[in-house]
Amino acid sequence: MNLFVTFILLIIGFVLLVKGSDIFVDGSVSVAKLLHVPAVIIGLTIVSMGTSAPEAAVSITAGIKGSNEIAISNLVGSNVFNMLCVAGVSALITPFLIDKTVLKRDFPLSIAVMALATVMAFTGRTVTRIEGIILFVIFVAYIAYLIRNAIKNREKSNNNEKPMSPVKSVLFILIGLAAIVGGGQLVVESAKVIAKTFGMSETLIGVTIVAIGTSLPELVTSIVAAYKGQSEIAIGNVVGSNIFNIAFILGMSSSFTPIAVVNEALIDNIVMMAVNAIGFVFCLTGKRLNRVEGAVMIGIYVLYTV
């Protein structure tokens, strides 16, 4: 492929990511208002699952094909990136308050699920089918609880601004999500071609471009949400994606084929736990994430990558 064409595709990919995220957030906020539920619920469900589509595609396919290392390292790497870069960059651009429900319920659950997966990885160095089913059941129970809670608290939602029509809201979500996923793919594939042209190894490309590329939807969506003042969606997207990655995607992947865990993945699991604990502490202090904390989180990610 011509290098000039590749650069053009890279730019188109970024445009699709940004514009798609803009439309996706607007559609998600409108759905929250139409359903009379808090925006954080939409962030934890529709937004987090939608933006985690690339991780799901990569890891579940890898699990079915028996590519165990890819299946688990992609998820662990994405969770580290979500907490340090997605939350960190969002806070750096626009400091935001953290919903108290997220701090009391969802954030601790995400850490508990990651701790459970880490214990599973260490015991027998394999995530078995039974363990995968346990993770999947936890995810289903969590989503059922969120839906029940959303219905119960419908009257508490903020409806100051008039939402779009139901059809337009769903169309915005679908079109936005398609643009996000398509744009992410264009960016990853174009960046891989450019990287190879400049002599980067396959391994280096894998641990940088591909790992970051599958998390681009979370990054851009959370930045756009934070910029628009929808901090509930921004943090809900990060925490929800982390739960979805481990409970649903790892659960599904290991349900198909038991996933063997290499030593490097065990170390990354510990790093994943540590950075999420740091993020939780930052969010607890003042019930917000500020620019200094965001900068520290980004710095930690740079050190981790190096």
PDB file of C-alpha atoms in Angstrom:
ATOM      1  CA  MET A   1       0.000   0.000   0.000  1.00  0.00           C
ATOM      2  CA  ASN A   2       1.239   3.489  -0.894  1.00  0.00           C
ATOM      3  CA  LEU A   3       2.517   5.293   2.227  1.00  0.00           C
ATOM      4  CA  PHE A   4       0.633   8.484   1.294  1.00  0.00           C
ATOM      5  CA  VAL A   5      -2.650   6.539   1.024  1.00  0.00           C
ATOM      6  CA  THR A   6      -1.892   4.909   4.389  1.00  0.00           C
ATOM      7  CA  PHE A   7      -1.467   8.319   6.046  1.00  0.00           C
ATOM      8  CA  ILE A   8      -4.779   9.463   4.490  1.00  0.00           C
ATOM      9  CA  LEU A   9      -6.517   6.339   5.877  1.00  0.00           C
ATOM     10  CA  LEU A  10      -4.958   7.036   9.284  1.00  0.00           C
ATOM     11  CA  ILE A  11      -6.407  10.565   9.284  1.00  0.00           C
ATOM     12  CA  ILE A  12      -9.819   9.281   8.126  1.00  0.00           C
ATOM     13  CA  GLY A  13      -9.705   6.734  10.967  1.00  0.00           C
ATOM     14  CA  PHE A  14      -9.087   9.432  13.577  1.00  0.00           C
ATOM     15  CA  VAL A  15     -11.869  11.616  12.107  1.00  0.00           C
ATOM     16  CA  LEU A  16     -14.290   8.663  12.295  1.00  0.00           C
ATOM     17  CA  LEU A  17     -13.216   7.984  15.893  1.00  0.00           C
ATOM     18  CA  VAL A  18     -13.753  11.561  17.046  1.00  0.00           C
ATOM     19  CA  LYS A  19     -17.000  12.211  15.144  1.00  0.00           C
ATOM     20  CA  GLY A  20     -18.330   8.742  15.930  1.00  0.00           C
ATOM     21  CA  SER A  21     -17.678   9.280  19.643  1.00  0.00           C
ATOM     22  CA  ASP A  22     -19.420  12.658  19.493  1.00  0.00           C
ATOM     23  CA  ILE A  23     -22.549  11.099  17.951  1.00  0.00           C
ATOM     24  CA  PHE A  24     -22.348   8.031  20.229  1.00  0.00           C
ATOM     25  CA  VAL A  25     -22.230  10.147  23.417  1.00  0.00           C
ATOM     26  CA  ASP A  26     -25.159  12.315  22.246  1.00  0.00           C
ATOM     27  CA  GLY A  27     -27.218   9.205  21.495  1.00  0.00           C
ATOM     28  CA  SER A  28     -26.314   7.604  24.835  1.00  0.00           C
ATOM     29  CA  VAL A  29     -27.227  10.735  26.833  1.00  0.00           C
ATOM     30  CA  SER A  30     -30.532  10.941  24.947  1.00  0.00           C
ATOM     31  CA  VAL A  31     -31.330   7.283  25.740  1.00  0.00           C
ATOM     32  CA  ALA A  32     -30.619   7.939  29.447  1.00  0.00           C
ATOM     33  CA  LYS A  33     -33.096  10.823  29.390  1.00  0.00           C
ATOM     34  CA  LEU A  34     -35.729   8.864  27.456  1.00  0.00           C
ATOM     35  CA  LEU A  35     -35.500   5.978  29.934  1.00  0.00           C
ATOM     36  CA  HIS A  36     -35.347   8.381  32.898  1.00  0.00           C
ATOM     37  CA  VAL A  37     -32.220   6.677  34.240  1.00  0.00           C
ATOM     38  CA  PRO A  38     -28.940   8.214  35.466  1.00  0.00           C
ATOM     39  CA  ALA A  39     -26.356   8.723  32.698  1.00  0.00           C
ATOM     40  CA  VAL A  40     -23.851   6.647  34.697  1.00  0.00           C
ATOM     41  CA  ILE A  41     -26.015   3.544  34.106  1.00  0.00           C
ATOM     42  CA  ILE A  42     -25.754   4.100  30.335  1.00  0.00           C
ATOM     43  CA  GLY A  43     -21.990   4.612  30.725  1.00  0.00           C
ATOM     44  CA  LEU A  44     -21.650   1.341  32.639  1.00  0.00           C
ATOM     45  CA  THR A  45     -23.717  -0.654  30.131  1.00  0.00           C
ATOM     46  CA  ILE A  46     -24.310   0.557  26.548  1.00  0.00           C
ATOM     47  CA  VAL A  47     -21.208   2.761  26.294  1.00  0.00           C
ATOM     48  CA  SER A  48     -18.756   0.405  28.043  1.00  0.00           C
ATOM     49  CA  MET A  49     -19.901  -2.679  26.117  1.00  0.00           C
ATOM     50  CA  GLY A  50     -20.003  -0.808  22.816  1.00  0.00           C
ATOM     51  CA  THR A  51     -16.506   0.639  23.155  1.00  0.00           C
ATOM     52  CA  SER A  52     -15.158  -2.764  24.273  1.00  0.00           C
ATOM     53  CA  ALA A  53     -16.253  -4.397  21.002  1.00  0.00           C
ATOM     54  CA  PRO A  54     -12.669  -4.513  19.602  1.00  0.00           C
ATOM     55  CA  GLU A  55     -11.334  -6.273  22.734  1.00  0.00           C
ATOM     56  CA  ALA A  56     -14.241  -8.719  22.588  1.00  0.00           C
ATOM     57  CA  ALA A  57     -13.592  -9.527  18.923  1.00  0.00           C
ATOM     58  CA  VAL A  58      -9.837 -10.014  19.444  1.00  0.00           C
ATOM     59  CA  SER A  59      -9.926 -12.011  22.689  1.00  0.00           C
ATOM     60  CA  ILE A  60     -12.932 -14.266  22.014  1.00  0.00           C
ATOM     61  CA  THR A  61     -11.569 -15.120  18.548  1.00  0.00           C
ATOM     62  CA  ALA A  62      -8.135 -15.774  20.070  1.00  0.00           C
ATOM     63  CA  GLY A  63      -9.717 -17.960  22.755  1.00  0.00           C
ATOM     64  CA  ILE A  64     -11.596 -20.048  20.179  1.00  0.00           C
ATOM     65  CA  LYS A  65      -8.409 -20.451  18.112  1.00  0.00           C
ATOM     66  CA  GLY A  66      -6.373 -21.367  21.201  1.00  0.00           C
ATOM     67  CA  SER A  67      -4.168 -18.265  21.049  1.00  0.00           C
ATOM     68  CA  ASN A  68      -4.150 -18.018  24.838  1.00  0.00           C
ATOM     69  CA  GLU A  69      -1.464 -15.359  25.211  1.00  0.00           C
ATOM     70  CA  ILE A  70      -3.300 -12.920  22.951  1.00  0.00           C
ATOM     71  CA  ALA A  71      -6.653 -13.612  24.612  1.00  0.00           C
ATOM     72  CA  ILE A  72      -5.562 -12.677  28.130  1.00  0.00           C
ATOM     73  CA  SER A  73      -2.793 -10.119  27.452  1.00  0.00           C
ATOM     74  CA  ASN A  74      -5.144  -8.028  25.290  1.00  0.00           C
ATOM     75  CA  LEU A  75      -7.661  -7.767  28.147  1.00  0.00           C
ATOM     76  CA  VAL A  76      -5.134  -7.088  30.897  1.00  0.00           C
ATOM     77  CA  GLY A  77      -3.355  -4.507  28.727  1.00  0.00           C
ATOM     78  CA  SER A  78      -6.655  -2.830  27.884  1.00  0.00           C
ATOM     79  CA  ASN A  79      -7.644  -2.602  31.563  1.00  0.00           C
ATOM     80  CA  VAL A  80      -4.304  -0.994  32.424  1.00  0.00           C
ATOM     81  CA  PHE A  81      -4.710   1.449  29.510  1.00  0.00           C
ATOM     82  CA  ASN A  82      -8.332   2.212  30.455  1.00  0.00           C
ATOM     83  CA  MET A  83      -7.481   3.174  34.016  1.00  0.00           C
ATOM     84  CA  LEU A  84      -4.232   5.043  33.408  1.00  0.00           C
ATOM     85  CA  CYS A  85      -4.725   6.630  29.990  1.00  0.00           C
ATOM     86  CA  VAL A  86      -8.477   6.807  29.341  1.00  0.00           C
ATOM     87  CA  ALA A  87      -9.271   8.156  32.829  1.00  0.00           C
ATOM     88  CA  GLY A  88      -5.970  10.051  33.028  1.00  0.00           C
ATOM     89  CA  VAL A  89      -6.278  11.892  29.695  1.00  0.00           C
ATOM     90  CA  SER A  90      -9.964  12.658  30.355  1.00  0.00           C
ATOM     91  CA  ALA A  91      -9.039  14.218  33.731  1.00  0.00           C
ATOM     92  CA  LEU A  92      -6.134  16.118  32.191  1.00  0.00           C
ATOM     93  CA  ILE A  93      -8.463  17.740  29.653  1.00  0.00           C
ATOM     94  CA  THR A  94     -11.438  18.270  31.979  1.00  0.00           C
ATOM     95  CA  PRO A  95     -11.222  17.376  35.703  1.00  0.00           C
ATOM     96  CA  PHE A  96     -14.437  15.606  36.695  1.00  0.00           C
ATOM     97  CA  LEU A  97     -16.427  14.539  39.741  1.00  0.00           C
ATOM     98  CA  ILE A  98     -16.883  10.822  40.415  1.00  0.00           C
ATOM     99  CA  ASP A  99     -20.406   9.511  40.943  1.00  0.00           C
ATOM    100  CA  LYS A 100     -20.719   8.253  44.545  1.00  0.00           C
ATOM    101  CA  THR A 101     -22.533   5.111  43.374  1.00  0.00           C
ATOM    102  CA  VAL A 102     -19.576   4.233  41.139  1.00  0.00           C
ATOM    103  CA  LEU A 103     -17.204   4.671  44.108  1.00  0.00           C
ATOM    104  CA  LYS A 104     -19.314   2.541  46.448  1.00  0.00           C
ATOM    105  CA  ARG A 105     -20.495  -0.171  44.058  1.00  0.00           C
ATOM    106  CA  ASP A 106     -18.963  -0.381  40.583  1.00  0.00           C
ATOM    107  CA  PHE A 107     -15.318   0.530  41.215  1.00  0.00           C
ATOM    108  CA  PRO A 108     -14.924  -1.955  44.116  1.00  0.00           C
ATOM    109  CA  LEU A 109     -16.656  -4.615  41.993  1.00  0.00           C
ATOM    110  CA  SER A 110     -14.244  -4.040  39.101  1.00  0.00           C
ATOM    111  CA  ILE A 111     -11.264  -4.484  41.455  1.00  0.00           C
ATOM    112  CA  ALA A 112     -12.879  -7.589  43.023  1.00  0.00           C
ATOM    113  CA  VAL A 113     -13.463  -9.152  39.575  1.00  0.00           C
ATOM    114  CA  MET A 114      -9.841  -8.434  38.578  1.00  0.00           C
ATOM    115  CA  ALA A 115      -8.634  -9.919  41.886  1.00  0.00           C
ATOM    116  CA  LEU A 116     -10.724 -13.052  41.257  1.00  0.00           C
ATOM    117  CA  ALA A 117      -9.314 -13.398  37.731  1.00  0.00           C
ATOM    118  CA  THR A 118      -5.771 -12.933  39.095  1.00  0.00           C
ATOM    119  CA  VAL A 119      -6.320 -15.697  41.701  1.00  0.00           C
ATOM    120  CA  MET A 120      -7.686 -17.938  38.926  1.00  0.00           C
ATOM    121  CA  ALA A 121      -4.610 -17.190  36.805  1.00  0.00           C
ATOM    122  CA  PHE A 122      -2.209 -18.042  39.647  1.00  0.00           C
ATOM    123  CA  THR A 123      -3.954 -21.301  40.655  1.00  0.00           C
ATOM    124  CA  GLY A 124      -2.845 -23.846  38.096  1.00  0.00           C
ATOM    125  CA  ARG A 125      -1.641 -21.106  35.729  1.00  0.00           C
ATOM    126  CA  THR A 126      -4.882 -21.632  33.782  1.00  0.00           C
ATOM    127  CA  VAL A 127      -8.315 -20.017  33.607  1.00  0.00           C
ATOM    128  CA  THR A 128     -10.517 -23.116  33.248  1.00  0.00           C
ATOM    129  CA  ARG A 129     -13.938 -23.494  31.620  1.00  0.00           C
ATOM    130  CA  ILE A 130     -15.648 -23.609  35.034  1.00  0.00           C
ATOM    131  CA  GLU A 131     -13.838 -20.446  36.117  1.00  0.00           C
ATOM    132  CA  GLY A 132     -14.833 -18.793  32.828  1.00  0.00           C
ATOM    133  CA  ILE A 133     -18.470 -19.687  33.446  1.00  0.00           C
ATOM    134  CA  ILE A 134     -18.220 -18.239  36.987  1.00  0.00           C
ATOM    135  CA  LEU A 135     -16.904 -14.947  35.572  1.00  0.00           C
ATOM    136  CA  PHE A 136     -19.664 -14.886  32.954  1.00  0.00           C
ATOM    137  CA  VAL A 137     -22.384 -15.535  35.587  1.00  0.00           C
ATOM    138  CA  ILE A 138     -20.991 -12.649  37.674  1.00  0.00           C
ATOM    139  CA  PHE A 139     -21.293 -10.382  34.621  1.00  0.00           C
ATOM    140  CA  VAL A 140     -24.904 -11.440  33.919  1.00  0.00           C
ATOM    141  CA  ALA A 141     -25.838 -10.918  37.600  1.00  0.00           C
ATOM    142  CA  TYR A 142     -24.181  -7.473  37.553  1.00  0.00           C
ATOM    143  CA  ILE A 143     -26.031  -6.338  34.418  1.00  0.00           C
ATOM    144  CA  ALA A 144     -29.322  -7.676  35.823  1.00  0.00           C
ATOM    145  CA  TYR A 145     -28.696  -5.700  39.013  1.00  0.00           C
ATOM    146  CA  LEU A 146     -27.923  -2.517  37.042  1.00  0.00           C
ATOM    147  CA  ILE A 147     -31.134  -2.853  35.016  1.00  0.00           C
ATOM    148  CA  ARG A 148     -33.189  -3.483  38.172  1.00  0.00           C
ATOM    149  CA  ASN A 149     -31.540  -0.528  39.894  1.00  0.00           C
ATOM    150  CA  ALA A 150     -32.091   1.721  36.861  1.00  0.00           C
ATOM    151  CA  ILE A 151     -35.818   0.916  36.812  1.00  0.00           C
ATOM    152  CA  LYS A 152     -36.029   1.493  40.571  1.00  0.00           C
ATOM    153  CA  ASN A 153     -34.334   4.939  40.338  1.00  0.00           C
ATOM    154  CA  ARG A 154     -35.973   6.235  37.168  1.00  0.00           C
ATOM    155  CA  GLU A 155     -37.485   9.255  38.858  1.00  0.00           C
ATOM    156  CA  LYS A 156     -34.049  10.508  39.970  1.00  0.00           C
ATOM    157  CA  SER A 157     -32.722  11.205  36.469  1.00  0.00           C
ATOM    158  CA  ASN A 158     -32.149  14.727  35.164  1.00  0.00           C
ATOM    159  CA  ASN A 159     -34.404  15.709  32.261  1.00  0.00           C
ATOM    160  CA  ASN A 160     -33.735  19.447  31.939  1.00  0.00           C
ATOM    161  CA  GLU A 161     -32.858  19.190  28.243  1.00  0.00           C
ATOM    162  CA  LYS A 162     -35.238  17.639  25.752  1.00  0.00           C
ATOM    163  CA  PRO A 163     -33.918  14.305  24.414  1.00  0.00           C
ATOM    164  CA  MET A 164     -33.978  13.180  20.790  1.00  0.00           C
ATOM    165  CA  SER A 165     -36.683  10.818  19.581  1.00  0.00           C
ATOM    166  CA  PRO A 166     -36.202   7.105  20.427  1.00  0.00           C
ATOM    167  CA  VAL A 167     -35.457   6.202  16.789  1.00  0.00           C
ATOM    168  CA  LYS A 168     -32.941   9.048  16.371  1.00  0.00           C
ATOM    169  CA  SER A 169     -31.277   8.163  19.700  1.00  0.00           C
ATOM    170  CA  VAL A 170     -30.779   4.515  18.692  1.00  0.00           C
ATOM    171  CA  LEU A 171     -29.575   5.566  15.218  1.00  0.00           C
ATOM    172  CA  PHE A 172     -27.028   7.919  16.798  1.00  0.00           C
ATOM    173  CA  ILE A 173     -25.740   5.088  19.008  1.00  0.00           C
ATOM    174  CA  LEU A 174     -25.508   2.593  16.116  1.00  0.00           C
ATOM    175  CA  ILE A 175     -23.957   5.042  13.624  1.00  0.00           C
ATOM    176  CA  GLY A 176     -21.581   6.382  16.266  1.00  0.00           C
ATOM    177  CA  LEU A 177     -20.513   2.906  17.340  1.00  0.00           C
ATOM    178  CA  ALA A 178     -19.968   1.814  13.717  1.00  0.00           C
ATOM    179  CA  ALA A 179     -17.804   4.893  13.110  1.00  0.00           C
ATOM    180  CA  ILE A 180     -15.847   4.259  16.349  1.00  0.00           C
ATOM    181  CA  VAL A 181     -15.125   0.594  15.565  1.00  0.00           C
ATOM    182  CA  GLY A 182     -14.427   1.275  11.870  1.00  0.00           C
ATOM    183  CA  GLY A 183     -12.225   4.263  12.675  1.00  0.00           C
ATOM    184  CA  GLY A 184     -10.326   2.263  15.292  1.00  0.00           C
ATOM    185  CA  GLN A 185      -9.650  -0.504  12.756  1.00  0.00           C
ATOM    186  CA  LEU A 186      -8.402   2.002  10.174  1.00  0.00           C
ATOM    187  CA  VAL A 187      -6.083   3.632  12.717  1.00  0.00           C
ATOM    188  CA  VAL A 188      -4.642   0.305  13.924  1.00  0.00           C
ATOM    189  CA  GLU A 189      -4.096  -1.174  10.445  1.00  0.00           C
ATOM    190  CA  SER A 190      -2.666   2.063   9.009  1.00  0.00           C
ATOM    191  CA  ALA A 191      -0.379   2.542  12.006  1.00  0.00           C
ATOM    192  CA  LYS A 192       0.898  -1.048  11.651  1.00  0.00           C
ATOM    193  CA  VAL A 193       1.813  -0.427   7.989  1.00  0.00           C
ATOM    194  CA  ILE A 194       3.566   2.855   8.852  1.00  0.00           C
ATOM    195  CA  ALA A 195       5.396   1.228  11.784  1.00  0.00           C
ATOM    196  CA  LYS A 196       6.637  -1.647   9.609  1.00  0.00           C
ATOM    197  CA  THR A 197       7.796   0.844   6.981  1.00  0.00           C
ATOM    198  CA  PHE A 198       9.964   2.531   9.619  1.00  0.00           C
ATOM    199  CA  GLY A 199      11.385  -0.782  10.845  1.00  0.00           C
ATOM    200  CA  MET A 200       9.412  -1.522  14.036  1.00  0.00           C
ATOM    201  CA  SER A 201       9.287  -5.198  15.022  1.00  0.00           C
ATOM    202  CA  GLU A 202       6.029  -7.212  15.116  1.00  0.00           C
ATOM    203  CA  THR A 203       6.337  -7.604  18.905  1.00  0.00           C
ATOM    204  CA  LEU A 204       6.772  -3.876  19.489  1.00  0.00           C
ATOM    205  CA  ILE A 205       3.835  -3.155  17.185  1.00  0.00           C
ATOM    206  CA  GLY A 206       1.726  -5.681  19.105  1.00  0.00           C
ATOM    207  CA  VAL A 207       2.387  -4.320  22.588  1.00  0.00           C
ATOM    208  CA  THR A 208       1.958  -0.692  21.548  1.00  0.00           C
ATOM    209  CA  ILE A 209      -0.193  -0.040  18.464  1.00  0.00           C
ATOM    210  CA  VAL A 210      -2.534  -3.056  18.667  1.00  0.00           C
ATOM    211  CA  ALA A 211      -2.983  -2.884  22.461  1.00  0.00           C
ATOM    212  CA  ILE A 212      -3.651   0.853  22.410  1.00  0.00           C
ATOM    213  CA  GLY A 213      -5.657   0.595  19.178  1.00  0.00           C
ATOM    214  CA  THR A 214      -8.290  -1.721  20.660  1.00  0.00           C
ATOM    215  CA  SER A 215      -8.747   0.785  23.517  1.00  0.00           C
ATOM    216  CA  LEU A 216      -9.063   3.856  21.265  1.00  0.00           C
ATOM    217  CA  PRO A 217     -12.908   3.717  21.396  1.00  0.00           C
ATOM    218  CA  GLU A 218     -12.847   3.984  25.213  1.00  0.00           C
ATOM    219  CA  LEU A 219     -10.244   6.764  25.074  1.00  0.00           C
ATOM    220  CA  VAL A 220     -11.967   8.993  22.526  1.00  0.00           C
ATOM    221  CA  THR A 221     -15.488   8.357  23.881  1.00  0.00           C
ATOM    222  CA  SER A 222     -14.465   9.207  27.457  1.00  0.00           C
ATOM    223  CA  ILE A 223     -12.580  12.343  26.362  1.00  0.00           C
ATOM    224  CA  VAL A 224     -15.601  13.549  24.362  1.00  0.00           C
ATOM    225  CA  ALA A 225     -17.962  12.724  27.260  1.00  0.00           C
ATOM    226  CA  ALA A 226     -15.743  14.568  29.774  1.00  0.00           C
ATOM    227  CA  TYR A 227     -15.418  17.560  27.414  1.00  0.00           C
ATOM    228  CA  LYS A 228     -19.228  17.705  27.084  1.00  0.00           C
ATOM    229  CA  GLY A 229     -19.604  17.672  30.857  1.00  0.00           C
ATOM    230  CA  GLN A 230     -20.903  14.084  30.923  1.00  0.00           C
ATOM    231  CA  SER A 231     -18.426  12.853  33.547  1.00  0.00           C
ATOM    232  CA  GLU A 232     -20.813  10.046  34.570  1.00  0.00           C
ATOM    233  CA  ILE A 233     -20.426   8.525  31.109  1.00  0.00           C
ATOM    234  CA  ALA A 234     -16.632   9.073  31.090  1.00  0.00           C
ATOM    235  CA  ILE A 235     -15.914   7.235  34.367  1.00  0.00           C
ATOM    236  CA  GLY A 236     -18.776   4.777  33.817  1.00  0.00           C
ATOM    237  CA  ASN A 237     -17.182   3.842  30.484  1.00  0.00           C
ATOM    238  CA  VAL A 238     -13.796   3.137  32.131  1.00  0.00           C
ATOM    239  CA  VAL A 239     -15.121   1.119  35.082  1.00  0.00           C
ATOM    240  CA  GLY A 240     -17.791  -0.645  33.019  1.00  0.00           C
ATOM    241  CA  SER A 241     -15.269  -1.587  30.300  1.00  0.00           C
ATOM    242  CA  ASN A 242     -12.908  -3.061  32.904  1.00  0.00           C
ATOM    243  CA  ILE A 243     -15.697  -5.217  34.356  1.00  0.00           C
ATOM    244  CA  PHE A 244     -16.859  -6.196  30.862  1.00  0.00           C
ATOM    245  CA  ASN A 245     -13.324  -7.099  29.738  1.00  0.00           C
ATOM    246  CA  ILE A 246     -12.697  -9.514  32.616  1.00  0.00           C
ATOM    247  CA  ALA A 247     -16.138 -10.863  33.556  1.00  0.00           C
ATOM    248  CA  PHE A 248     -17.637 -11.150  30.064  1.00  0.00           C
ATOM    249  CA  ILE A 249     -14.785 -11.372  27.555  1.00  0.00           C
ATOM    250  CA  LEU A 250     -12.339 -13.451  29.644  1.00  0.00           C
ATOM    251  CA  GLY A 251     -15.297 -15.485  30.893  1.00  0.00           C
ATOM    252  CA  MET A 252     -16.495 -16.187  27.345  1.00  0.00           C
ATOM    253  CA  SER A 253     -12.970 -16.822  25.989  1.00  0.00           C
ATOM    254  CA  SER A 254     -12.062 -19.370  28.694  1.00  0.00           C
ATOM    255  CA  SER A 255     -15.507 -21.002  28.442  1.00  0.00           C
ATOM    256  CA  PHE A 256     -14.632 -22.000  24.864  1.00  0.00           C
ATOM    257  CA  THR A 257     -11.042 -23.046  25.573  1.00  0.00           C
ATOM    258  CA  PRO A 258      -9.209 -23.069  28.951  1.00  0.00           C
ATOM    259  CA  ILE A 259      -6.635 -20.262  28.832  1.00  0.00           C
ATOM    260  CA  ALA A 260      -3.084 -21.013  29.943  1.00  0.00           C
ATOM    261  CA  VAL A 261      -1.386 -18.070  31.652  1.00  0.00           C
ATOM    262  CA  VAL A 262       2.312 -17.382  30.992  1.00  0.00           C
ATOM    263  CA  ASN A 263       4.620 -15.764  33.587  1.00  0.00           C
ATOM    264  CA  GLU A 264       4.563 -12.387  31.820  1.00  0.00           C
ATOM    265  CA  ALA A 265       0.757 -12.341  31.977  1.00  0.00           C
ATOM    266  CA  LEU A 266       0.884 -13.050  35.736  1.00  0.00           C
ATOM    267  CA  ILE A 267       3.092  -9.978  36.233  1.00  0.00           C
ATOM    268  CA  ASP A 268       0.746  -7.890  34.078  1.00  0.00           C
ATOM    269  CA  ASN A 269      -2.205  -9.104  36.195  1.00  0.00           C
ATOM    270  CA  ILE A 270      -0.488  -7.736  39.299  1.00  0.00           C
ATOM    271  CA  VAL A 271       0.206  -4.438  37.500  1.00  0.00           C
ATOM    272  CA  MET A 272      -3.472  -4.294  36.459  1.00  0.00           C
ATOM    273  CA  MET A 273      -4.570  -4.714  40.085  1.00  0.00           C
ATOM    274  CA  ALA A 274      -2.064  -2.122  41.338  1.00  0.00           C
ATOM    275  CA  VAL A 275      -2.952   0.623  38.827  1.00  0.00           C
ATOM    276  CA  ASN A 276      -6.681   0.163  39.390  1.00  0.00           C
ATOM    277  CA  ALA A 277      -6.120   0.410  43.153  1.00  0.00           C
ATOM    278  CA  ILE A 278      -4.167   3.651  42.557  1.00  0.00           C
ATOM    279  CA  GLY A 279      -6.987   4.971  40.355  1.00  0.00           C
ATOM    280  CA  PHE A 280      -9.528   4.096  43.055  1.00  0.00           C
ATOM    281  CA  VAL A 281      -7.533   5.967  45.716  1.00  0.00           C
ATOM    282  CA  PHE A 282      -7.251   9.012  43.426  1.00  0.00           C
ATOM    283  CA  CYS A 283     -11.020   8.958  42.834  1.00  0.00           C
ATOM    284  CA  LEU A 284     -11.732   8.655  46.573  1.00  0.00           C
ATOM    285  CA  THR A 285      -9.712  11.781  47.417  1.00  0.00           C
ATOM    286  CA  GLY A 286     -12.150  14.642  47.002  1.00  0.00           C
ATOM    287  CA  LYS A 287     -14.553  12.365  45.066  1.00  0.00           C
ATOM    288  CA  ARG A 288     -13.011  13.689  41.840  1.00  0.00           C
ATOM    289  CA  LEU A 289     -10.168  13.129  39.388  1.00  0.00           C
ATOM    290  CA  ASN A 290      -8.098  16.267  38.825  1.00  0.00           C
ATOM    291  CA  ARG A 291      -5.435  17.274  36.298  1.00  0.00           C
ATOM    292  CA  VAL A 292      -2.476  16.473  38.567  1.00  0.00           C
ATOM    293  CA  GLU A 293      -3.813  12.962  39.257  1.00  0.00           C
ATOM    294  CA  GLY A 294      -4.520  12.520  35.542  1.00  0.00           C
ATOM    295  CA  ALA A 295      -0.934  13.524  34.692  1.00  0.00           C
ATOM    296  CA  VAL A 296       0.455  11.099  37.305  1.00  0.00           C
ATOM    297  CA  MET A 297      -1.637   8.257  35.835  1.00  0.00           C
ATOM    298  CA  ILE A 298      -0.397   8.986  32.309  1.00  0.00           C
ATOM    299  CA  GLY A 299       3.200   9.089  33.631  1.00  0.00           C
ATOM    300  CA  ILE A 300       2.742   5.674  35.258  1.00  0.00           C
ATOM    301  CA  TYR A 301       1.488   4.259  31.937  1.00  0.00           C
ATOM    302  CA  VAL A 302       4.508   5.647  30.069  1.00  0.00           C
ATOM    303  CA  LEU A 303       6.832   4.001  32.621  1.00  0.00           C
ATOM    304  CA  TYR A 304       4.910   0.714  32.387  1.00  0.00           C
ATOM    305  CA  THR A 305       5.125   0.713  28.579  1.00  0.00           C
ATOM    306  CA  VAL A 306       8.864   1.496  28.622  1.00  0.00           C
TER     307      VAL A 306
END
